[in-house]
Short mmCIF file of C-alpha atoms and ligand atoms in Angstrom, two decimals:
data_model
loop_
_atom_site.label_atom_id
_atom_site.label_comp_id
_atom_site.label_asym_id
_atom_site.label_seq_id
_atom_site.Cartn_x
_atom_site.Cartn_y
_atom_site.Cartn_z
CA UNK T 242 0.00 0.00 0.00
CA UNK T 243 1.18 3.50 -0.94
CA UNK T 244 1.54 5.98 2.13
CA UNK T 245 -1.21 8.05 2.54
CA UNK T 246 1.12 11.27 1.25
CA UNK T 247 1.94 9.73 -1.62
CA UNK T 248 -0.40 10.71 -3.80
CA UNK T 249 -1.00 8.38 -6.54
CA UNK T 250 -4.29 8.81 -9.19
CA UNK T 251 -6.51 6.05 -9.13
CA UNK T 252 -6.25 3.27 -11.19
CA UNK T 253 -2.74 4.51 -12.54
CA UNK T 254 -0.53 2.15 -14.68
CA UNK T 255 2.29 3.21 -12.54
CA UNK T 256 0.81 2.32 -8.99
CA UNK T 257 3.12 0.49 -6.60
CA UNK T 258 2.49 -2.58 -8.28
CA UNK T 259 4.57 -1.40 -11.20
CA UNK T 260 7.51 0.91 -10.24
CA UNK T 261 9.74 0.67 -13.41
CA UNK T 262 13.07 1.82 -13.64
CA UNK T 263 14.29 4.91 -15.68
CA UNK T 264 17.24 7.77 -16.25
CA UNK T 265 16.30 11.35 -15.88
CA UNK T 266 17.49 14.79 -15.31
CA UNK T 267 16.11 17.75 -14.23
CA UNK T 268 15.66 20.82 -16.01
CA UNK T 269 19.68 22.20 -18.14
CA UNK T 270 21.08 19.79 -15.03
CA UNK T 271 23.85 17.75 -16.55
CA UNK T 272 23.81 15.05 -14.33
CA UNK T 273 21.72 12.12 -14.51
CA UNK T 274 20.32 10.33 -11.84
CA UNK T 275 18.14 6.67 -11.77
CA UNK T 276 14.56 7.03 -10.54
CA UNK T 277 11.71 4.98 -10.24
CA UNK T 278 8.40 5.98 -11.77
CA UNK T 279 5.41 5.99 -9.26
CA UNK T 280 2.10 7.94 -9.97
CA UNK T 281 2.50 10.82 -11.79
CA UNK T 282 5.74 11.62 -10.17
CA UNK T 283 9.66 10.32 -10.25
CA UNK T 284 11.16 9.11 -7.02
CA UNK T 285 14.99 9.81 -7.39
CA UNK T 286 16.03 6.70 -5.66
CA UNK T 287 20.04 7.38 -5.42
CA UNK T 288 18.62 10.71 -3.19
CA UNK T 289 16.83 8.72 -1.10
CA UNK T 290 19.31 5.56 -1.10
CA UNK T 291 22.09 7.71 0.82
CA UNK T 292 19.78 9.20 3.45
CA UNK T 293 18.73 6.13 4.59
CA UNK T 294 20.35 2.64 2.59
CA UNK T 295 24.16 3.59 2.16
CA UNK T 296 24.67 -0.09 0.40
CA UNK T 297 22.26 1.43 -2.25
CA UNK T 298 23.71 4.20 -3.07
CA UNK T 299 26.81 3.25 -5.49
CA UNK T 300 23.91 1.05 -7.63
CA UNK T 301 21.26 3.47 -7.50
CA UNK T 302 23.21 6.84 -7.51
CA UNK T 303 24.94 6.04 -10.71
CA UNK T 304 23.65 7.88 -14.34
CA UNK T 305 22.56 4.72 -15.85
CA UNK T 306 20.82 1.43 -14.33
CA UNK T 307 23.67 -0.78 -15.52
CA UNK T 308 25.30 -1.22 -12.25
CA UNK T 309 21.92 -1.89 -11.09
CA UNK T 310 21.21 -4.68 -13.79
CA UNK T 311 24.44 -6.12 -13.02
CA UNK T 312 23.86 -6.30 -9.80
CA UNK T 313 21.42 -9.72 -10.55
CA UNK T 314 18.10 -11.07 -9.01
CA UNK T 315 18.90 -11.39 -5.12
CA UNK T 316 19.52 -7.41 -5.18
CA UNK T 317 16.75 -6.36 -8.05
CA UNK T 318 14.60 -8.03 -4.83
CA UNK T 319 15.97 -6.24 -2.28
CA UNK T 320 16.04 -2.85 -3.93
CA UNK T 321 12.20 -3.57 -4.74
CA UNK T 322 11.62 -3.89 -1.76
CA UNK T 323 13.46 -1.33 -0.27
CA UNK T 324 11.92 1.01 -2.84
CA UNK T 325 7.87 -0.15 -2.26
CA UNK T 326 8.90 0.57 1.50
CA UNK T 327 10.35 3.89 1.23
CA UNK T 328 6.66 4.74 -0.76
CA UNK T 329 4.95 2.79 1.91
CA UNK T 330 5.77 4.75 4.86
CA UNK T 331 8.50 2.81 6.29
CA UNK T 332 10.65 6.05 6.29
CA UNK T 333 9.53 9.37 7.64
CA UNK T 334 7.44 11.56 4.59
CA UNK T 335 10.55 13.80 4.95
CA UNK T 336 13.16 11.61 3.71
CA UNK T 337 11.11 10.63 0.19
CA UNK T 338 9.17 13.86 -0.18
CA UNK T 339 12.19 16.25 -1.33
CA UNK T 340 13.46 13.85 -3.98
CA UNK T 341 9.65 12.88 -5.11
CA UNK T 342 9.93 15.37 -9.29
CA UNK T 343 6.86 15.42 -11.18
CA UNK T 344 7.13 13.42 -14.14
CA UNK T 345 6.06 16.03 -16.21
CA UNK T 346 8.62 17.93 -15.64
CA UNK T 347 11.97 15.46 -15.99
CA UNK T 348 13.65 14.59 -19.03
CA UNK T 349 14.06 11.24 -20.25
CA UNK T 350 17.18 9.59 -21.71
CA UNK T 351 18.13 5.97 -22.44
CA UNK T 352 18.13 3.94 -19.01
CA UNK T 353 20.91 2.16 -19.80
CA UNK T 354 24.09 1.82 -21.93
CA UNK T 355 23.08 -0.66 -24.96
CA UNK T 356 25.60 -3.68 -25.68
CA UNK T 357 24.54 -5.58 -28.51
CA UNK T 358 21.28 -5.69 -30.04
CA UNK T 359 19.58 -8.28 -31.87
CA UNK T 360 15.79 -8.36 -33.42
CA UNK T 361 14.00 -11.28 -33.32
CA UNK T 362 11.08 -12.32 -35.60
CA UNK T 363 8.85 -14.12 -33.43
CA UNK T 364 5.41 -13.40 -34.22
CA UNK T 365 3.47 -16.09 -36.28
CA UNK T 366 0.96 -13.97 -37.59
CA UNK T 367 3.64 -10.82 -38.85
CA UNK T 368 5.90 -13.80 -40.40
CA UNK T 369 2.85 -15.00 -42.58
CA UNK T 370 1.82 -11.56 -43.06
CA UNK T 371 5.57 -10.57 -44.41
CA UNK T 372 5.92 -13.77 -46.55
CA UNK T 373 2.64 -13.21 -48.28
CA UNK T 374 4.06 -9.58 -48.84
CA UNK T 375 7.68 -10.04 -49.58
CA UNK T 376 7.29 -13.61 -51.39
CA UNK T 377 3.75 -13.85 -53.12
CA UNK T 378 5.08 -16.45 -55.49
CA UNK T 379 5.88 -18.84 -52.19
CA UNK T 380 4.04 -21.70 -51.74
CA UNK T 381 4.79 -21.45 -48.19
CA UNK T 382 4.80 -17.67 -46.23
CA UNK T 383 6.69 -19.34 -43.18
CA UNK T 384 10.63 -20.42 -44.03
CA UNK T 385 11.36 -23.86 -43.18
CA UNK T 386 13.47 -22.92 -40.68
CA UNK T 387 10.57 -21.18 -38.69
CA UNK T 388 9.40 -23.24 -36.46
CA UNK T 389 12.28 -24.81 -34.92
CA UNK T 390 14.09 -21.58 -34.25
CA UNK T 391 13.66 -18.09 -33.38
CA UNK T 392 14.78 -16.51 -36.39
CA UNK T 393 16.45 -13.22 -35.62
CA UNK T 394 19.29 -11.06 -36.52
CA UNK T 395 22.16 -8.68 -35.06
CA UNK T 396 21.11 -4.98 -35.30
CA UNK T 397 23.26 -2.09 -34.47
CA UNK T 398 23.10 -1.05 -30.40
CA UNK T 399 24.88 2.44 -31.15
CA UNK T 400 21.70 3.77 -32.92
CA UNK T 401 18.96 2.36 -30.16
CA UNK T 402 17.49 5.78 -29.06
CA UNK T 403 15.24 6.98 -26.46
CA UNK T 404 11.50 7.65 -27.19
CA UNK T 405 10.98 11.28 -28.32
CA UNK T 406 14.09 11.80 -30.16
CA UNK T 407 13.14 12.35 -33.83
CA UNK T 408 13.82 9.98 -36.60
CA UNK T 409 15.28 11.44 -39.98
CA UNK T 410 13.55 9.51 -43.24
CA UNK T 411 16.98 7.79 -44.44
CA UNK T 412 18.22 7.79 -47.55
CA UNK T 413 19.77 4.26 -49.44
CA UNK T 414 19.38 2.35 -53.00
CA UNK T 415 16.06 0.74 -53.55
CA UNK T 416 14.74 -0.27 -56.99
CA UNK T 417 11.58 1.36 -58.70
CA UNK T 418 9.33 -0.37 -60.60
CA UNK T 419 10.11 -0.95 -64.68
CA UNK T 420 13.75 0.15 -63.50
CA UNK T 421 16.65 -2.33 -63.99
CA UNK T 422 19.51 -0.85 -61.23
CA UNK T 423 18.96 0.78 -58.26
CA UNK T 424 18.33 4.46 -57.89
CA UNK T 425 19.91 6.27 -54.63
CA UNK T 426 17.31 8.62 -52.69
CA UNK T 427 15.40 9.02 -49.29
CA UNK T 428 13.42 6.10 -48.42
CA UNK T 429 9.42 6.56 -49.74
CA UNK T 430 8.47 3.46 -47.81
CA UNK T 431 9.50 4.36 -44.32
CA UNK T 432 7.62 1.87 -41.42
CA UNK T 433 7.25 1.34 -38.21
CA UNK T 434 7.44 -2.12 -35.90
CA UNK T 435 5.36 -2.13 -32.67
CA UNK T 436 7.99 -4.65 -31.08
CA UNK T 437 8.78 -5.47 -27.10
CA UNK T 438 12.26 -5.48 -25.84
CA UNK T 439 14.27 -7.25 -23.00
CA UNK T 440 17.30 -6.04 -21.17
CA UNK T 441 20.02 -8.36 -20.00
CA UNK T 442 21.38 -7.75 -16.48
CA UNK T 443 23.53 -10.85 -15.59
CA UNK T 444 26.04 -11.47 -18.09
CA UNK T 445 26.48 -15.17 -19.16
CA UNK T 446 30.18 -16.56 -19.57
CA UNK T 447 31.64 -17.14 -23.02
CA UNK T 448 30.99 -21.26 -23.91
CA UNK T 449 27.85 -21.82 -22.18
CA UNK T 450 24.25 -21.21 -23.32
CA UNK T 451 21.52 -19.32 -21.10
CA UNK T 452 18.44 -22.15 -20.16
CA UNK T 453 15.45 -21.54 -20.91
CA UNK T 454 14.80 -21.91 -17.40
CA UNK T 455 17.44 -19.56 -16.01
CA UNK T 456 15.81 -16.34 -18.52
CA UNK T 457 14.78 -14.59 -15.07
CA UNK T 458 18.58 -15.10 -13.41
CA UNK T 459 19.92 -13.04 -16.09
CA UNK T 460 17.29 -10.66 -17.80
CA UNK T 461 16.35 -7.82 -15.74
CA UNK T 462 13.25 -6.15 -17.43
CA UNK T 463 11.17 -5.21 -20.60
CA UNK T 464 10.17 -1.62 -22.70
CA UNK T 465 8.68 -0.66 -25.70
CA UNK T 466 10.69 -0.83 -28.91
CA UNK T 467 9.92 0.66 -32.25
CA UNK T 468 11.92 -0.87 -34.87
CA UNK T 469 12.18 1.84 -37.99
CA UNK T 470 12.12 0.09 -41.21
CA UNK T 471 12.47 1.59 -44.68
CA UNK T 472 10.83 -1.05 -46.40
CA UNK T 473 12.54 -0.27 -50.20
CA UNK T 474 16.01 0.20 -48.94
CA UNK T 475 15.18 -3.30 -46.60
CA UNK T 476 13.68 -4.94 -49.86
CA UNK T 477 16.87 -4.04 -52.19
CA UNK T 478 19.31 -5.22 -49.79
CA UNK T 479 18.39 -7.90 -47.44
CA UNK T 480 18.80 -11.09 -49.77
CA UNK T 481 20.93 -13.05 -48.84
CA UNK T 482 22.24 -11.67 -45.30
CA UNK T 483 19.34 -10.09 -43.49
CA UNK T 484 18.33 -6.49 -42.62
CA UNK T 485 21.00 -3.91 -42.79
CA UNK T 486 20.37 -0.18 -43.37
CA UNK T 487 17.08 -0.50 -43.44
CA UNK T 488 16.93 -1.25 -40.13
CA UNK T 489 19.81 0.42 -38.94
CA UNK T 490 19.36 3.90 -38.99
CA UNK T 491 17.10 4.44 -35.30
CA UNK T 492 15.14 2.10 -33.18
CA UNK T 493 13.50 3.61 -30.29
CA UNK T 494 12.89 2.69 -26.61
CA UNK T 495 10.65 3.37 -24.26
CA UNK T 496 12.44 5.19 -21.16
CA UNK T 497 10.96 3.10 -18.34
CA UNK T 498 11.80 -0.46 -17.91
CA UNK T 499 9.43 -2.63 -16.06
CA UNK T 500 11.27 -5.38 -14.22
CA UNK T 501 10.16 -8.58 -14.73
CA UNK T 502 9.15 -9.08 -10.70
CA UNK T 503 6.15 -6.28 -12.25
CA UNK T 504 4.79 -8.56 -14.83
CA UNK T 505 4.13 -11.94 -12.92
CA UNK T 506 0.50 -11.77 -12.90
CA UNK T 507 1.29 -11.04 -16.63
CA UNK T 508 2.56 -14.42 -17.66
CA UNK T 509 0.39 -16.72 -19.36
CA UNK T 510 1.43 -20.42 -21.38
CA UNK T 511 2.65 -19.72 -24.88
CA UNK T 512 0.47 -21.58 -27.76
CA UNK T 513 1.45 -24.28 -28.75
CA UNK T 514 4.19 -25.69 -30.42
CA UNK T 515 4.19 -27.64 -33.48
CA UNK T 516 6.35 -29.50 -33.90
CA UNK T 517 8.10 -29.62 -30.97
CA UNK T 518 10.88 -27.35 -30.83
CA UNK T 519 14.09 -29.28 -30.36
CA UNK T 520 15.16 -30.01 -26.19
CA UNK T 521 16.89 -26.95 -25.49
CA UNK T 522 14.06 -24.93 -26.93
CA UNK T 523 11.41 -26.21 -24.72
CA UNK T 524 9.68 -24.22 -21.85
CA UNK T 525 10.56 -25.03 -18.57
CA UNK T 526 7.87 -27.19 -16.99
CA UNK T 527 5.60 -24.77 -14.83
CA UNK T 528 7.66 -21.66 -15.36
CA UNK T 529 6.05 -20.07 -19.14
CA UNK T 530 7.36 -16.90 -20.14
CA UNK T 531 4.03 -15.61 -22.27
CA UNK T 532 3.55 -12.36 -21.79
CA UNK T 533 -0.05 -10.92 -21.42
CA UNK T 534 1.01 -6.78 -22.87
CA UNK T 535 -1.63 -5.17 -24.73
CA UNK T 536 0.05 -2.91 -27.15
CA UNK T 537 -1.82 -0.03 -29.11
CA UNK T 538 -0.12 1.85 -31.90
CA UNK T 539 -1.06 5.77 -32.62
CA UNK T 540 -0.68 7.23 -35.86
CA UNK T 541 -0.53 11.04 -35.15
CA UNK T 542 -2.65 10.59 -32.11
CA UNK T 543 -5.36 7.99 -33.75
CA UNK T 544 -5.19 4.34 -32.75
CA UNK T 545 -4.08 2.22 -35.86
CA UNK T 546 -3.53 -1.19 -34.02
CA UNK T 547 -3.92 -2.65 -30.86
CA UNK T 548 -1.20 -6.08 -31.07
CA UNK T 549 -1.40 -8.73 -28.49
CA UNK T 550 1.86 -10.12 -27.01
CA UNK T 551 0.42 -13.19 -25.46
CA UNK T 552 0.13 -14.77 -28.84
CA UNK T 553 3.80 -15.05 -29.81
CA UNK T 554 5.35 -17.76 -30.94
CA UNK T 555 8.40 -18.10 -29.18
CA UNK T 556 8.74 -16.49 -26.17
CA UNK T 557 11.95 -14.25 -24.34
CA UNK T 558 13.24 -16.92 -22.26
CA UNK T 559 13.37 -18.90 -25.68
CA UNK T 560 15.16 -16.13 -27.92
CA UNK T 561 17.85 -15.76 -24.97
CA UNK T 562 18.12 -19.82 -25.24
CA UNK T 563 18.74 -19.85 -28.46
CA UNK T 564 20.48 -16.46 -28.88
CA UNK T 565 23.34 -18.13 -26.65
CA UNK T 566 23.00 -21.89 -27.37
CA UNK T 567 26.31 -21.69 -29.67
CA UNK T 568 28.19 -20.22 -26.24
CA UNK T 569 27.79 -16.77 -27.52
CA UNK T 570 28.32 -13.89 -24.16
CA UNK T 571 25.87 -11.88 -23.13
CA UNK T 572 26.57 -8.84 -21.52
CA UNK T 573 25.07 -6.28 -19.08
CA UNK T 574 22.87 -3.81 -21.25
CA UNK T 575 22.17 -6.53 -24.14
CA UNK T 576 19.20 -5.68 -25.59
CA UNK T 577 17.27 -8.20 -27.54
CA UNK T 578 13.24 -7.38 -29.10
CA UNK T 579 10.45 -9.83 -29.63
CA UNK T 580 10.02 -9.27 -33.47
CA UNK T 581 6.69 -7.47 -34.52
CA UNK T 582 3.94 -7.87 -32.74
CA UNK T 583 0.47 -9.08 -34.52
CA UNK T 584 -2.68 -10.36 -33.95
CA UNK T 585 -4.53 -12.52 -36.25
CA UNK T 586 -7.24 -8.94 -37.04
CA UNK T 587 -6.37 -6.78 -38.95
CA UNK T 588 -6.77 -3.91 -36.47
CA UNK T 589 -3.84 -5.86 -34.69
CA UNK T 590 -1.21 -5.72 -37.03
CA UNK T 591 2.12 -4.12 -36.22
CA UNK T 592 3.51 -2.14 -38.71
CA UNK T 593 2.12 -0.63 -41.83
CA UNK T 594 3.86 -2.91 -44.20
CA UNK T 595 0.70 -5.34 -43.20
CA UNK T 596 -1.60 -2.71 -42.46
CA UNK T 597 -1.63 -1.34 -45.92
CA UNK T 598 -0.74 -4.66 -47.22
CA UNK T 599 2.70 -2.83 -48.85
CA UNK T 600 0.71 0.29 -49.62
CA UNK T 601 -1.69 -1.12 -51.43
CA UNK T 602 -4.37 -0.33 -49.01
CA UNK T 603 -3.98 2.48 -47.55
CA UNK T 604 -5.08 2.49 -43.97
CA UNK T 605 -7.75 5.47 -43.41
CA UNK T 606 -7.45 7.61 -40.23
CA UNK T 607 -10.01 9.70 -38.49
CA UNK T 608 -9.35 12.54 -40.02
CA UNK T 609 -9.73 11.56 -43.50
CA UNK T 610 -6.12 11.24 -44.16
CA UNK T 611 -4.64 8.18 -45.65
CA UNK T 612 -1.65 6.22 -44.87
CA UNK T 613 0.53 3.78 -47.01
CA UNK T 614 3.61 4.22 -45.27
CA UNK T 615 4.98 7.15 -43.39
CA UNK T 616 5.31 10.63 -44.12
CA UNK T 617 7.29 13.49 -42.78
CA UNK T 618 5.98 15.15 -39.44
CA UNK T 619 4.24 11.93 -38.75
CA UNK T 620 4.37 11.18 -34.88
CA UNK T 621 3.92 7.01 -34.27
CA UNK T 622 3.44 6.20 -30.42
CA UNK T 623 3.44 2.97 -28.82
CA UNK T 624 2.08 2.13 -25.62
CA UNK T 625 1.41 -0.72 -23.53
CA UNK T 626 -0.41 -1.92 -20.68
CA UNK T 627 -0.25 -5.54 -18.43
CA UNK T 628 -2.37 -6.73 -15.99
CA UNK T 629 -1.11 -6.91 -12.25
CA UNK T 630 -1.72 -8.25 -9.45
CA UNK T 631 -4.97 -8.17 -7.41
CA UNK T 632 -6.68 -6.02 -10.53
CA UNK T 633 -3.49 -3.58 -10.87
CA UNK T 634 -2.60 -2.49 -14.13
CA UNK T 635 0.98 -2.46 -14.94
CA UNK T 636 1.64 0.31 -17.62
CA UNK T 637 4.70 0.58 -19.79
CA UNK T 638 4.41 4.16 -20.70
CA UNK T 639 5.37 4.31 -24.14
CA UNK T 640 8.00 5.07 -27.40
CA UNK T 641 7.29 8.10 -29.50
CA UNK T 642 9.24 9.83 -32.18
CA UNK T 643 8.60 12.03 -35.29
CA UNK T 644 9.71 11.45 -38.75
CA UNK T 645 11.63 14.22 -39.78
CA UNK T 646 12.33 14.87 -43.84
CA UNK T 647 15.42 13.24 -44.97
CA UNK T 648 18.70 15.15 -45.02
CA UNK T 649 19.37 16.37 -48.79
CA UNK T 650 19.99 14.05 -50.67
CA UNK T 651 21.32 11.86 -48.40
CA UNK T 652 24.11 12.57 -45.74
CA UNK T 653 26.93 12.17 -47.87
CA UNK T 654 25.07 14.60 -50.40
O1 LIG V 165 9.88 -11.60 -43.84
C1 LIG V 165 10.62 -10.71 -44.24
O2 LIG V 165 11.14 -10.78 -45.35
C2 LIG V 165 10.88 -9.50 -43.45
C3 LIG V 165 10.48 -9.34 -42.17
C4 LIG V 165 10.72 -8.14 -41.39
O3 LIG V 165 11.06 -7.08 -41.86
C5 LIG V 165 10.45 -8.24 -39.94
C6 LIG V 165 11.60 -7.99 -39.00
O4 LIG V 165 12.40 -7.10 -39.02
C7 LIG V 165 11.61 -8.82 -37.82
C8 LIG V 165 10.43 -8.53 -36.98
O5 LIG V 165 10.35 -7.40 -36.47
O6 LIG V 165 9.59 -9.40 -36.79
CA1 CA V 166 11.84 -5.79 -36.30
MG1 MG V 167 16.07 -0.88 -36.02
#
């Protein structure tokens, strides 16, 4: 239970049940400081951590959470707990009050420092959606390969960016229609992906694979991601290797990460499996790592889609498996995201590659406006909610950012 001065609305997806983790600063302040998101306020938790829990302070009065996720489980418990006390009265008001900034009024930045990056492509329904797109002529939508692995590739951590930053339309070869070579330009078929993502705390040692039963020893927390995707620069390039600049140029995060110990009422058994995925791939018995989020997508302000996670395919604790089942490292600040996130309506589809079916559909807004892919001074918002326990809602905030026109002709113009 919240003390009685702390203030939080009713019903709020960021009630005590929540409490996720972010970076902020206050006002032309340089320095950073880790808080924890409760209400419609920010409790700067390093503040409070050397008033009254000196052991705290190093890990919480640090400018990013990685010390913090580094720390591992037996300490994200204890500083949970400390934290739900220090809002529950078991300090004076005093000692919490002074450090308590209204969220409003803080600035965001990424919560952590990003290692590697990798996108997954986990989602039945966007798979079969994208093969039907990108390979008509396939008898098949899925790849063989599909359902015994999570497909994914690396992407590149040095351009993962905090919501609100604006995206500039990139520029790259893609091929027109009638056309025999490329021509070089700003992308026309710029997307988004309504994806979630997971942050590694615990690293895992070079030559041995992450379980699928130890996923909650070593990843700390989810957020929002919204993978950027210029669909004709993707299209042009991607055969045989994978995404490169179509994907590379920004993917945005949502600043607060909810730690995992926030989403247990949450979980929910993945579907099922066929076939069975091969032993190391299997969920651990009693322990399923589907995720209940409700996602909605805004188009400049209108709702477009509304994607359920609980339907994925392959689940987190099964992309870290597998991500690390050749004895690949993972680091502190390894970020890995679900894939795109769609439901089997159209209304629940994740990006607008699907929802326009590759622009030849345009999806119609309120407003009367009509969307194949993205335009300049478009604003795409991503938000999701999960429930929690005892009828708590458990809300993830959510990753915005504005397309802004592309540079010239291109930066090297
Ligand atoms: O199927 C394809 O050819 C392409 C798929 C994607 O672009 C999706 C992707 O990046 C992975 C994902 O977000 O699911
Ligand atoms: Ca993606
Ligand atoms: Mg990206």
């Amino acid at each position: 239970m919240a003390a009685e001065w702390l203030d939080v609305p009713a019903g709020s997806a960021f009630g005590t049940a929540n409490l996720p983790y972010g970076v902020f600063s206050i006002g032309a302040e340089p320095v950073r400081r880790v808080g924890v998101a409760v209400g419609d306020r920010v409790l700067d938790v390093g503040a409070v951590a050397r008033a009254v829990r000196a052991d705290f302070a190093g890990l919480l009065g640090a400018e990013s959470l990685n010390p913090l996720l580094a720390a591992g489980p037996a300490v994200w418990r204890s500083v949970r707990a400390a934290v739900r006390g220090w809002l529950s009265g078991a300090v004076p008001a005093e000692t919490v009050l002074p450090h308590l900034v209204d969220r409003a009024a803080v600035r965001l930045h990424l919560p952590f420092e990003v290692a590697d990056y990798v996108d997954f492509y986990s989602c039945e329904q966007h798979a079969v959606n994208a093969g039907r797109i990108f390979r008509p002529d396939a008898e098949e939508p899925l790849p063989p390969n599909w359902r015994h692995l999570p497909i994914g590739y690396h992407g590149r951590a040095g351009t993962l960016v905090v919501s609100g930053t604006d995206v500039v339309r990139p520029s790259g070869q893609r091929r027109e229609p009638g056309r025999e070579g490329p021509v070089f330009g700003p992308s026309a078929r710029l997307d988004f992906e309504a994806e979630v993502g997971f942050v590694v705390g615990v690293p895992s040692p070079r030559g041995r694979g992450v379980r699928v039963a130890d996923f909650a020893e070593h990843v700390f927390g989810a957020f929002l991601v919204n993978d950027w995707s210029a669909r004709d620069l993707q299209a042009w390039e991607y055969v045989p290797l994978g995404p490169f600049l179509g994907k590379s140029f920004a993917t945005s995060v949502s600043p607060w990460v909810v730690p995992l110990a926030a989403l247990s009422a949450a979980r929910v058994a993945p579907p099922p499996r066929d076939p069975e995925p091969l032993p190391y791939l299997r969920d651990a018995e009693g322990d399923p790592w589907g995720l209940d989020l409700r996602l909605t997508v805004r188009l400049n302000g209108h709702v477009v889609s509304r994607p359920p996670f609980a339907r994925m395919y392959w689940t987190p604790a099964q992309q870290l498996a597998h991500l690390t089942v050749n004895g690949a490292a993972v680091r502190t600040g390894d970020v890995f995201a679900s894939g795109t996130v769609s439901g089997p309506e159209r209304g629940e589809w994740g990006s607008l590659l699907e929802l326009s079916w590759n622009g030849a559909d345009p999806v119609r807004l309120p407003d009367g406006r009509e969307r194949g892919f993205l335009r300049d001074g478009d604003v795409v918002s991503i938000s999701a909610t999960a429930p929690g326990p005892g009828g708590a809602v458990v809300g993830f905030g959510e990753v915005t950012g504005r397309v802004l026109p592309a540079v010239g002709n291109g930066p090297n113009a």
